[in-house]
Tab-separated table of C-alpha atoms and ligand atoms in Angstrom:
chain	number	residue	atom	x	y	z
A	21	MET	CA	98.189	121.012	83.182
A	22	LYS	CA	96.196	124.066	84.317
A	23	GLU	CA	97.283	127.710	83.894
A	24	GLN	CA	100.764	127.359	85.396
A	25	GLY	CA	103.687	125.867	83.540
A	26	PHE	CA	104.515	122.164	83.843
A	27	THR	CA	107.323	122.494	86.386
A	28	THR	CA	105.829	125.339	88.426
A	29	HIS	CA	102.701	123.341	88.983
A	30	LEU	CA	104.622	120.185	89.786
A	31	VAL	CA	106.973	121.617	92.408
A	32	HIS	CA	104.170	123.468	94.219
A	33	HIS	CA	101.644	120.646	93.976
A	34	ASP	CA	102.093	119.091	97.420
A	35	HIS	CA	102.413	122.353	99.318
A	36	ASN	CA	99.144	123.533	97.745
A	37	GLN	CA	97.292	120.592	99.368
A	38	ASN	CA	97.387	122.277	102.829
A	39	LEU	CA	99.622	119.628	104.343
A	40	GLU	CA	100.191	119.448	108.086
A	41	PHE	CA	102.952	121.727	109.460
A	42	GLY	CA	103.246	123.474	106.084
A	43	ALA	CA	105.153	120.492	104.703
A	44	ILE	CA	106.251	120.893	101.086
A	45	HIS	CA	106.279	117.145	100.389
A	46	ALA	CA	103.404	114.748	100.919
A	47	PRO	CA	104.057	112.590	103.991
A	48	ILE	CA	104.947	108.933	103.497
A	49	TYR	CA	102.051	106.965	104.948
A	50	ASN	CA	103.418	103.583	105.903
A	51	SER	CA	100.190	102.080	107.212
A	52	ALA	CA	99.078	98.872	105.503
A	53	THR	CA	95.530	99.185	106.808
A	54	TYR	CA	93.290	102.058	107.911
A	55	GLY	CA	90.958	102.024	110.926
A	56	TYR	CA	87.507	103.597	111.408
A	57	GLU	CA	85.618	104.474	114.569
A	58	ASN	CA	82.331	103.897	112.843
A	59	ILE	CA	82.507	100.618	110.961
A	60	HIS	CA	79.807	101.879	108.585
A	61	ASP	CA	82.389	104.238	107.116
A	62	LEU	CA	84.560	101.260	106.225
A	63	ILE	CA	81.553	99.497	104.734
A	64	ASP	CA	80.801	102.575	102.616
A	65	ILE	CA	84.398	102.655	101.397
A	66	PHE	CA	84.223	98.982	100.461
A	67	GLN	CA	80.996	99.546	98.577
A	68	GLY	CA	82.235	102.645	96.778
A	69	ARG	CA	79.790	105.080	98.421
A	70	GLN	CA	82.585	106.968	100.153
A	71	ALA	CA	86.172	107.769	99.245
A	72	GLY	CA	88.803	106.662	101.731
A	73	GLN	CA	91.598	104.260	102.508
A	74	ALA	CA	91.185	100.605	103.349
A	75	TYR	CA	94.298	98.586	102.524
A	76	ALA	CA	97.594	99.558	100.887
A	77	ARG	CA	97.272	96.999	98.090
A	78	GLN	CA	94.814	99.382	96.418
A	79	ALA	CA	96.118	102.785	97.556
A	80	THR	CA	97.660	104.892	100.298
A	81	PRO	CA	97.321	108.673	100.714
A	82	THR	CA	100.926	109.029	99.438
A	83	ILE	CA	100.150	107.010	96.322
A	84	ASP	CA	96.916	108.966	95.805
A	85	MET	CA	98.974	112.155	95.760
A	86	LEU	CA	101.334	110.748	93.123
A	87	GLN	CA	98.412	109.453	91.071
A	88	ASN	CA	96.806	112.887	91.087
A	89	LYS	CA	100.057	114.444	89.954
A	90	ILE	CA	100.499	111.999	87.059
A	91	CYS	CA	96.866	112.493	86.118
A	92	GLU	CA	97.359	116.256	85.891
A	93	MET	CA	100.597	115.874	83.942
A	94	GLU	CA	98.805	113.635	81.431
A	95	GLN	CA	95.645	115.776	81.525
A	96	GLY	CA	93.650	112.667	82.369
A	97	LYS	CA	90.560	111.705	84.322
A	98	ALA	CA	92.086	109.165	86.726
A	99	THR	CA	95.423	107.404	87.277
A	100	LEU	CA	96.459	104.163	88.931
A	101	CYS	CA	100.003	103.370	90.013
A	102	PHE	CA	101.656	99.951	90.002
A	103	SER	CA	104.889	98.355	91.173
A	104	SER	CA	106.402	98.557	87.660
A	105	GLY	CA	105.654	99.582	84.108
A	106	MET	CA	105.121	95.929	83.215
A	107	ALA	CA	102.562	95.555	86.027
A	108	ALA	CA	100.683	98.513	84.541
A	109	ILE	CA	100.777	97.050	81.016
A	110	VAL	CA	99.747	93.570	82.115
A	111	THR	CA	96.865	95.066	84.111
A	112	VAL	CA	95.506	96.784	80.990
A	113	PHE	CA	95.544	93.510	79.049
A	114	LEU	CA	94.424	91.076	81.745
A	115	THR	CA	91.622	93.183	83.188
A	116	LEU	CA	90.127	94.595	79.985
A	117	LEU	CA	90.467	91.692	77.531
A	118	LYS	CA	88.765	88.314	77.480
A	119	SER	CA	89.441	85.061	75.703
A	120	GLY	CA	88.201	85.439	72.109
A	121	ASP	CA	89.133	89.116	71.878
A	122	HIS	CA	91.637	90.451	69.386
A	123	ILE	CA	94.154	93.244	69.714
A	124	VAL	CA	96.278	95.000	67.117
A	125	ALA	CA	99.695	96.131	68.320
A	126	SER	CA	102.729	97.766	66.862
A	127	ARG	CA	105.471	95.372	65.798
A	128	PHE	CA	107.948	97.846	67.267
A	129	LEU	CA	107.571	97.409	71.008
A	130	PHE	CA	109.512	97.112	74.235
A	131	GLY	CA	110.649	93.456	74.319
A	132	ASN	CA	108.845	92.476	77.521
A	133	THR	CA	105.551	93.837	76.193
A	134	SER	CA	105.968	91.639	73.102
A	135	SER	CA	106.679	88.724	75.429
A	136	VAL	CA	103.362	89.322	77.241
A	137	PHE	CA	101.591	88.761	73.919
A	138	GLY	CA	102.806	85.145	73.995
A	139	THR	CA	101.030	84.724	77.334
A	140	LEU	CA	97.886	86.431	76.048
A	141	ARG	CA	97.765	84.103	73.038
A	142	ASP	CA	97.900	81.098	75.400
A	143	PHE	CA	94.913	82.564	77.264
A	144	GLY	CA	92.949	82.807	74.018
A	145	VAL	CA	93.486	86.449	73.071
A	146	GLU	CA	94.445	86.941	69.436
A	147	VAL	CA	97.262	89.407	68.781
A	148	THR	CA	98.192	90.848	65.389
A	149	LEU	CA	101.471	92.750	65.141
A	150	VAL	CA	101.703	95.321	62.359
A	151	ASP	CA	103.973	98.057	61.084
A	152	ALA	CA	102.017	100.806	62.832
A	153	THR	CA	104.048	103.636	61.306
A	154	ASP	CA	101.267	103.484	58.676
A	155	VAL	CA	97.701	103.564	59.999
A	156	ALA	CA	96.544	101.636	56.915
A	157	ASN	CA	98.282	98.533	58.323
A	158	VAL	CA	96.430	98.930	61.610
A	159	ALA	CA	93.100	99.417	59.830
A	160	ALA	CA	93.711	96.362	57.638
A	161	ALA	CA	94.393	94.188	60.704
A	162	CYS	CA	91.127	95.083	62.482
A	163	GLN	CA	88.568	92.284	62.822
A	164	SER	CA	85.034	92.070	64.203
A	165	ASN	CA	86.448	90.940	67.589
A	166	THR	CA	89.126	93.647	67.814
A	167	LYS	CA	88.933	95.470	71.134
A	168	MET	CA	92.199	97.349	71.532
A	169	VAL	CA	95.112	98.944	69.701
A	170	PHE	CA	98.439	99.200	71.544
A	171	VAL	CA	101.437	101.299	70.438
A	172	GLU	CA	104.464	103.144	71.816
A	173	THR	CA	105.393	106.727	70.976
A	174	ILE	CA	109.074	106.256	70.099
A	175	ALA	CA	109.774	102.559	69.781
A	176	ASN	CA	112.553	100.959	71.739
A	177	PRO	CA	115.233	100.412	70.388
A	178	ALA	CA	114.915	101.294	66.676
A	179	THR	CA	112.999	104.556	67.337
A	180	GLN	CA	110.127	104.071	64.875
A	181	VAL	CA	107.334	106.591	65.458
A	182	CYS	CA	103.911	105.067	64.836
A	183	ASP	CA	101.151	107.057	63.162
A	184	ILE	CA	99.772	107.829	66.589
A	185	GLU	CA	97.525	110.587	65.260
A	186	GLY	CA	96.031	108.486	62.459
A	187	ILE	CA	95.516	105.536	64.809
A	188	GLY	CA	93.683	107.851	67.208
A	189	GLU	CA	91.228	108.770	64.450
A	190	LEU	CA	90.819	105.113	63.484
A	191	CYS	CA	90.129	103.989	67.070
A	192	ASP	CA	87.728	106.867	67.561
A	193	SER	CA	85.713	105.959	64.461
A	194	LYS	CA	85.676	102.220	65.268
A	195	GLY	CA	85.110	102.502	69.024
A	196	LEU	CA	88.371	100.660	69.781
A	197	LEU	CA	90.251	101.186	73.014
A	198	TYR	CA	93.461	103.067	72.176
A	199	VAL	CA	96.403	102.441	74.511
A	200	ILE	CA	99.693	104.328	74.205
A	201	ASP	CA	102.872	103.560	76.123
A	202	ASN	CA	104.238	107.083	76.670
A	203	THR	CA	107.352	105.987	78.568
A	204	ILE	CA	109.987	107.158	76.107
A	205	THR	CA	108.441	110.557	75.485
A	206	SER	CA	107.000	111.158	78.997
A	207	ALA	CA	104.192	113.552	79.846
A	208	TYR	CA	106.581	116.449	79.362
A	209	LEU	CA	107.414	115.824	75.707
A	210	PHE	CA	104.048	114.483	74.588
A	211	GLN	CA	100.460	114.266	75.726
A	212	PRO	CA	98.765	111.184	74.205
A	213	LYS	CA	95.355	112.669	74.988
A	214	SER	CA	96.017	115.105	72.120
A	215	VAL	CA	95.796	112.179	69.660
A	216	LYS	CA	92.614	110.759	71.200
A	217	CYS	CA	94.350	108.109	73.281
A	218	HIS	CA	92.149	106.409	75.894
A	219	LEU	CA	94.651	104.780	78.240
A	220	ILE	CA	98.188	106.078	78.765
A	221	VAL	CA	100.755	103.691	80.174
A	222	ASN	CA	103.992	104.943	81.717
A	223	SER	CA	106.961	103.140	83.170
A	224	LEU	CA	107.753	105.555	85.989
A	225	SER	CA	111.127	103.824	86.359
A	226	LYS	CA	112.467	105.705	83.352
A	227	TYR	CA	112.229	109.465	82.680
A	228	PHE	CA	109.552	110.050	85.309
A	229	GLY	CA	111.663	109.044	88.324
A	230	GLY	CA	114.765	109.775	86.317
A	231	HIS	CA	117.438	108.745	88.800
A	232	GLY	CA	117.615	105.029	88.143
A	233	ASN	CA	116.804	104.232	91.763
A	234	VAL	CA	113.147	103.154	91.809
A	235	ILE	CA	110.671	101.140	89.748
A	236	GLY	CA	107.022	101.947	89.180
A	237	GLY	CA	104.309	102.175	86.545
A	238	SER	CA	101.024	103.923	85.880
A	239	VAL	CA	97.885	103.813	83.767
A	240	THR	CA	95.956	107.017	83.126
A	241	ASP	CA	92.428	107.069	81.754
A	242	THR	CA	92.083	110.201	79.616
A	243	GLY	CA	88.297	110.205	79.977
A	244	LEU	CA	87.775	110.018	76.198
A	245	PHE	CA	86.492	106.430	76.027
A	246	ASP	CA	82.832	105.522	76.305
A	247	TRP	CA	82.961	102.608	78.748
A	248	THR	CA	79.208	102.024	78.441
A	249	GLN	CA	79.948	100.600	74.972
A	250	TYR	CA	82.726	98.279	76.189
A	251	PRO	CA	81.374	94.756	76.645
A	252	ASN	CA	84.105	93.525	79.015
A	253	ILE	CA	83.157	95.631	82.034
A	254	PHE	CA	81.907	93.331	84.785
A	255	GLU	CA	78.439	93.952	86.182
A	256	ALA	CA	79.920	94.888	89.581
A	257	TYR	CA	81.786	97.821	88.019
A	258	ARG	CA	78.935	99.161	85.903
A	259	VAL	CA	78.026	101.459	88.766
A	260	GLY	CA	78.364	105.180	89.339
A	261	ASN	CA	79.945	107.517	86.785
A	262	PRO	CA	80.537	105.523	83.541
A	263	ALA	CA	83.736	107.522	82.925
A	264	MET	CA	85.239	105.651	85.897
A	265	TRP	CA	84.182	102.112	84.963
A	266	GLY	CA	87.440	101.153	83.243
A	267	TYR	CA	89.483	102.675	86.062
A	268	LEU	CA	87.411	100.833	88.652
A	269	GLN	CA	87.850	97.501	86.876
A	270	MET	CA	91.619	97.981	86.555
A	271	LYS	CA	91.815	98.963	90.217
A	272	LYS	CA	89.790	96.005	91.461
A	273	LYS	CA	90.919	93.294	89.038
A	274	GLY	CA	94.433	94.621	88.631
A	275	LEU	CA	95.622	96.149	91.895
A	276	ARG	CA	93.283	94.388	94.295
A	277	ASP	CA	93.316	90.909	92.725
A	278	MET	CA	96.750	90.779	91.076
A	279	GLY	CA	98.454	92.839	93.759
A	280	ALA	CA	101.350	94.526	91.935
A	281	CYS	CA	101.037	97.667	94.076
A	282	LEU	CA	103.490	100.503	94.544
A	283	SER	CA	104.705	101.299	98.071
A	284	SER	CA	104.347	104.715	99.684
A	285	GLU	CA	108.132	105.018	100.010
A	286	THR	CA	108.590	104.405	96.303
A	287	ALA	CA	105.757	106.782	95.434
A	288	ALA	CA	107.496	109.541	97.419
A	289	GLN	CA	110.814	108.920	95.651
A	290	LEU	CA	109.115	108.958	92.257
A	291	ALA	CA	107.359	112.212	93.081
A	292	ILE	CA	110.657	113.893	93.977
A	293	GLY	CA	112.321	112.571	90.833
A	294	ALA	CA	109.515	113.882	88.652
A	295	GLU	CA	109.982	117.462	89.859
A	296	THR	CA	112.952	117.852	87.515
A	297	MET	CA	111.459	115.927	84.600
A	298	ALA	CA	111.208	118.923	82.262
A	299	LEU	CA	114.747	120.098	83.042
A	300	ARG	CA	116.187	116.628	82.589
A	301	MET	CA	114.290	115.981	79.366
A	302	GLN	CA	115.385	119.302	77.875
A	303	GLN	CA	119.035	118.689	78.707
A	304	SER	CA	119.184	115.034	77.674
A	305	SER	CA	117.196	115.598	74.456
A	306	ARG	CA	119.531	118.431	73.471
A	307	THR	CA	122.623	116.310	74.095
A	308	THR	CA	121.123	113.338	72.282
A	309	LEU	CA	120.503	115.430	69.187
A	310	ALA	CA	124.116	116.679	69.296
A	311	LEU	CA	125.405	113.112	69.627
A	312	ALA	CA	123.094	111.875	66.856
A	313	GLU	CA	124.376	114.589	64.512
A	314	TYR	CA	127.978	113.782	65.421
A	315	LEU	CA	127.512	110.042	64.898
A	316	ALA	CA	125.573	110.477	61.637
A	317	GLN	CA	128.616	112.012	59.942
A	318	HIS	CA	131.185	109.651	61.525
A	319	PRO	CA	132.969	107.351	59.032
A	320	LYS	CA	132.824	104.325	61.377
A	321	VAL	CA	129.049	104.585	61.850
A	322	ALA	CA	126.642	102.860	59.433
A	323	LYS	CA	123.313	104.117	60.772
A	324	VAL	CA	121.893	106.343	63.494
A	325	TYR	CA	118.353	105.881	64.789
A	326	TYR	CA	116.986	109.084	66.300
A	327	PRO	CA	113.663	110.759	65.382
A	328	GLY	CA	115.214	114.195	65.880
A	329	LEU	CA	117.416	113.718	62.794
A	330	GLU	CA	115.925	114.988	59.543
A	331	THR	CA	116.976	111.749	57.855
A	332	HIS	CA	114.771	109.681	60.203
A	333	PRO	CA	111.770	108.234	58.276
A	334	GLN	CA	109.283	109.758	60.744
A	335	TYR	CA	111.151	112.993	61.467
A	336	GLN	CA	108.229	115.202	60.368
A	337	ARG	CA	105.807	113.350	62.602
A	338	ALA	CA	108.107	113.427	65.637
A	339	ASN	CA	108.899	117.072	65.076
A	340	LYS	CA	105.210	117.950	64.889
A	341	LEU	CA	104.021	115.892	67.864
A	342	PHE	CA	106.851	115.928	70.421
A	343	LYS	CA	108.502	118.889	72.160
A	344	ALA	CA	111.820	117.099	71.554
A	345	SER	CA	112.765	113.592	70.469
A	346	SER	CA	113.824	112.349	73.917
A	347	SER	CA	117.118	110.686	74.694
A	348	MET	CA	117.053	107.168	73.369
A	349	LEU	CA	119.534	106.807	70.540
A	350	SER	CA	120.539	103.672	68.685
A	351	VAL	CA	123.514	103.161	66.432
A	352	ASP	CA	124.822	100.548	63.977
A	353	LEU	CA	128.555	100.580	63.488
A	354	LYS	CA	129.940	99.644	60.094
A	355	GLY	CA	130.374	95.872	59.726
A	356	GLU	CA	134.109	95.747	60.389
A	357	PHE	CA	133.763	97.356	63.835
A	358	ASP	CA	132.727	95.466	66.950
A	359	CYS	CA	129.977	97.225	68.904
A	360	CYS	CA	130.987	95.565	72.176
A	361	GLU	CA	134.531	96.841	71.788
A	362	PHE	CA	133.098	100.322	71.217
A	363	LEU	CA	131.072	100.087	74.438
A	364	ASN	CA	134.074	98.852	76.379
A	365	HIS	CA	136.067	101.883	75.207
A	366	LEU	CA	133.444	104.338	76.467
A	367	GLN	CA	134.493	105.714	79.831
A	368	LEU	CA	131.563	107.869	80.951
A	369	VAL	CA	128.769	105.806	79.467
A	370	ILE	CA	127.874	102.843	81.670
A	371	GLY	CA	127.244	99.447	80.079
A	372	ALA	CA	123.795	98.752	81.522
A	373	THR	CA	120.210	98.050	80.562
A	374	HIS	CA	117.509	100.603	81.545
A	375	LEU	CA	116.552	103.988	80.100
A	376	GLY	CA	115.933	107.468	81.397
A	377	ASP	CA	118.646	107.565	84.035
A	378	ASN	CA	120.572	110.752	84.821
A	379	ARG	CA	123.690	108.812	83.796
A	380	SER	CA	124.197	107.718	80.204
A	381	LEU	CA	123.753	103.990	79.707
A	382	ALA	CA	124.363	101.706	76.735
A	383	LEU	CA	123.913	98.104	75.737
A	384	PRO	CA	124.158	95.911	72.635
A	385	VAL	CA	120.495	94.955	72.086
A	386	ALA	CA	120.586	91.735	70.028
A	387	PRO	CA	122.486	89.627	72.613
A	388	THR	CA	120.676	91.130	75.627
A	389	ILE	CA	117.130	92.537	75.808
A	390	PHE	CA	116.172	91.223	72.359
A	391	HIS	CA	118.041	87.910	72.597
A	392	GLU	CA	115.067	85.799	73.650
A	393	ILE	CA	112.810	86.767	70.711
A	394	GLY	CA	115.269	85.378	68.146
A	395	LEU	CA	116.717	86.588	64.862
A	396	GLU	CA	113.544	86.577	62.764
A	397	ALA	CA	111.549	88.683	65.236
A	398	ARG	CA	114.498	91.039	65.598
A	399	GLN	CA	114.588	91.548	61.859
A	400	LYS	CA	110.831	92.235	61.760
A	401	ALA	CA	111.251	94.808	64.517
A	402	GLY	CA	114.012	96.557	62.556
A	403	ILE	CA	116.751	95.571	65.026
A	404	SER	CA	120.166	94.950	63.497
A	405	GLU	CA	122.569	92.442	65.031
A	406	ASN	CA	125.222	95.081	65.613
A	407	MET	CA	122.909	97.697	67.173
A	408	VAL	CA	123.875	99.589	70.308
A	409	ARG	CA	121.180	101.437	72.257
A	410	PHE	CA	122.038	104.493	74.295
A	411	SER	CA	120.028	106.159	76.981
A	412	ILE	CA	121.605	109.569	77.181
A	413	GLY	CA	121.716	111.196	80.608
A	414	ILE	CA	122.121	114.728	81.870
A	415	GLU	CA	125.931	114.859	81.791
A	416	ASP	CA	127.445	117.933	80.127
A	417	THR	CA	127.100	117.608	76.358
A	418	ASP	CA	130.785	118.223	75.620
A	419	ASP	CA	131.884	115.474	78.003
A	420	LEU	CA	129.703	112.935	76.226
A	421	LEU	CA	130.790	114.090	72.782
A	422	ALA	CA	134.420	113.716	73.873
A	423	ASP	CA	133.778	110.254	75.281
A	424	PHE	CA	132.123	109.053	72.046
A	425	LYS	CA	134.977	110.532	70.007
A	426	GLN	CA	137.771	108.853	71.988
A	427	ALA	CA	135.957	105.497	71.971
A	428	LEU	CA	135.419	105.606	68.192
A	429	ASP	CA	139.029	106.680	67.635
A	430	LEU	CA	140.215	103.536	69.415
A	431	LEU	CA	138.371	101.209	67.009
B	19	PLP	C1	110.964	99.984	80.614
B	19	PLP	C2	109.759	100.024	79.799
B	19	PLP	C3	108.609	99.356	80.201
B	19	PLP	C4	108.553	98.534	81.458
B	19	PLP	O1	108.724	99.287	82.599
B	19	PLP	P1	109.307	98.719	83.982
B	19	PLP	O2	109.033	99.816	84.940
B	19	PLP	O3	110.756	98.431	83.783
B	19	PLP	O4	108.528	97.480	84.296
B	19	PLP	C5	107.496	99.457	79.402
B	19	PLP	N1	107.508	100.162	78.262
B	19	PLP	C6	108.609	100.805	77.834
B	19	PLP	C7	108.565	101.572	76.554
B	19	PLP	C8	109.775	100.763	78.575
B	19	PLP	O5	110.864	101.398	78.149
């Protein structure tokens, strides 16, 4: 983001757009369609000769404002918003890949993203899952029909950190489209553009909105990919500035045709949530590190997964690339202790799925979000059967430490 700091720029963004009445928040435009006195203006908008609104399935002025904000936060070229993080991810795959293409993805991914790969395979897209903490595994999996590499920054739930820098170099040298899901780190802790990422995916439902009250997703094109060399761009979208071809195709084939659009109301709520992103991330990352250190020395705990701990296999990488290691923390209790009993003893921490809420949340992962994939896939993803995943919120650190202590004492 420009000269100003992250938060300064963010909280003054709307007011700096010369809004009517000196408003400090962008208005919520609730119009589904937009009318023109001269119908030629509408025709020009349809044909891409003029910027403007047509129908809320593709954009509204409120969503445009949020998209611009995300784009600046990610230092990108253009951003599209969707009704959820999954809608954003599916748009990347379904609009930019064709039957016969191949993608290489990290084996350590959000469960629903892995589930999408099953669908892609049925549509004739080959998917190879690798241990992407080592770029050599990604390189070895590349084939002549490989189009895309997909990874997350800090993997959910076992917190592996892929070699996102090395993979950036690899994709750059091979002309592969590099997609990073930045949800767990957020634009505040990490900028994927710095490792040559081409498309940044975010679930805005998590740390971006932050309050656990809205769902949304985004895709940001960093402007680093040469779309003229990408064979899957339809003829209709090979027009105008080539830097915008991928964006245009995702907008038309994704938002327009598949229709998973955000609403203006939700966009406004997300924008307000994001204003405190840096403050929330600082607080929750600090508390998570304190909890991780506490748990790591606790006699009832077998293993703590948190990239901010020096014992984490990718600690050096996380420490170098991220401002902090975010607030997802996973824990294995020693075999004789029941993780569900532990969760039931916690009084502040809410037993719930979801991440990036102001409130701390926890769930046992094997019987819930990673139940469907089965034991073998769980083992390959480094997920133990007794693992508990925490999303640490912004509560006062001492209160959370006390809650963990009393719950462990009761076991
Ligand atoms: C939650 C999540 C998603 C999906 O986002 P939704 O907004 O819930 O659809 C994608 N990737 C990661 C890493 C997530 O944590």
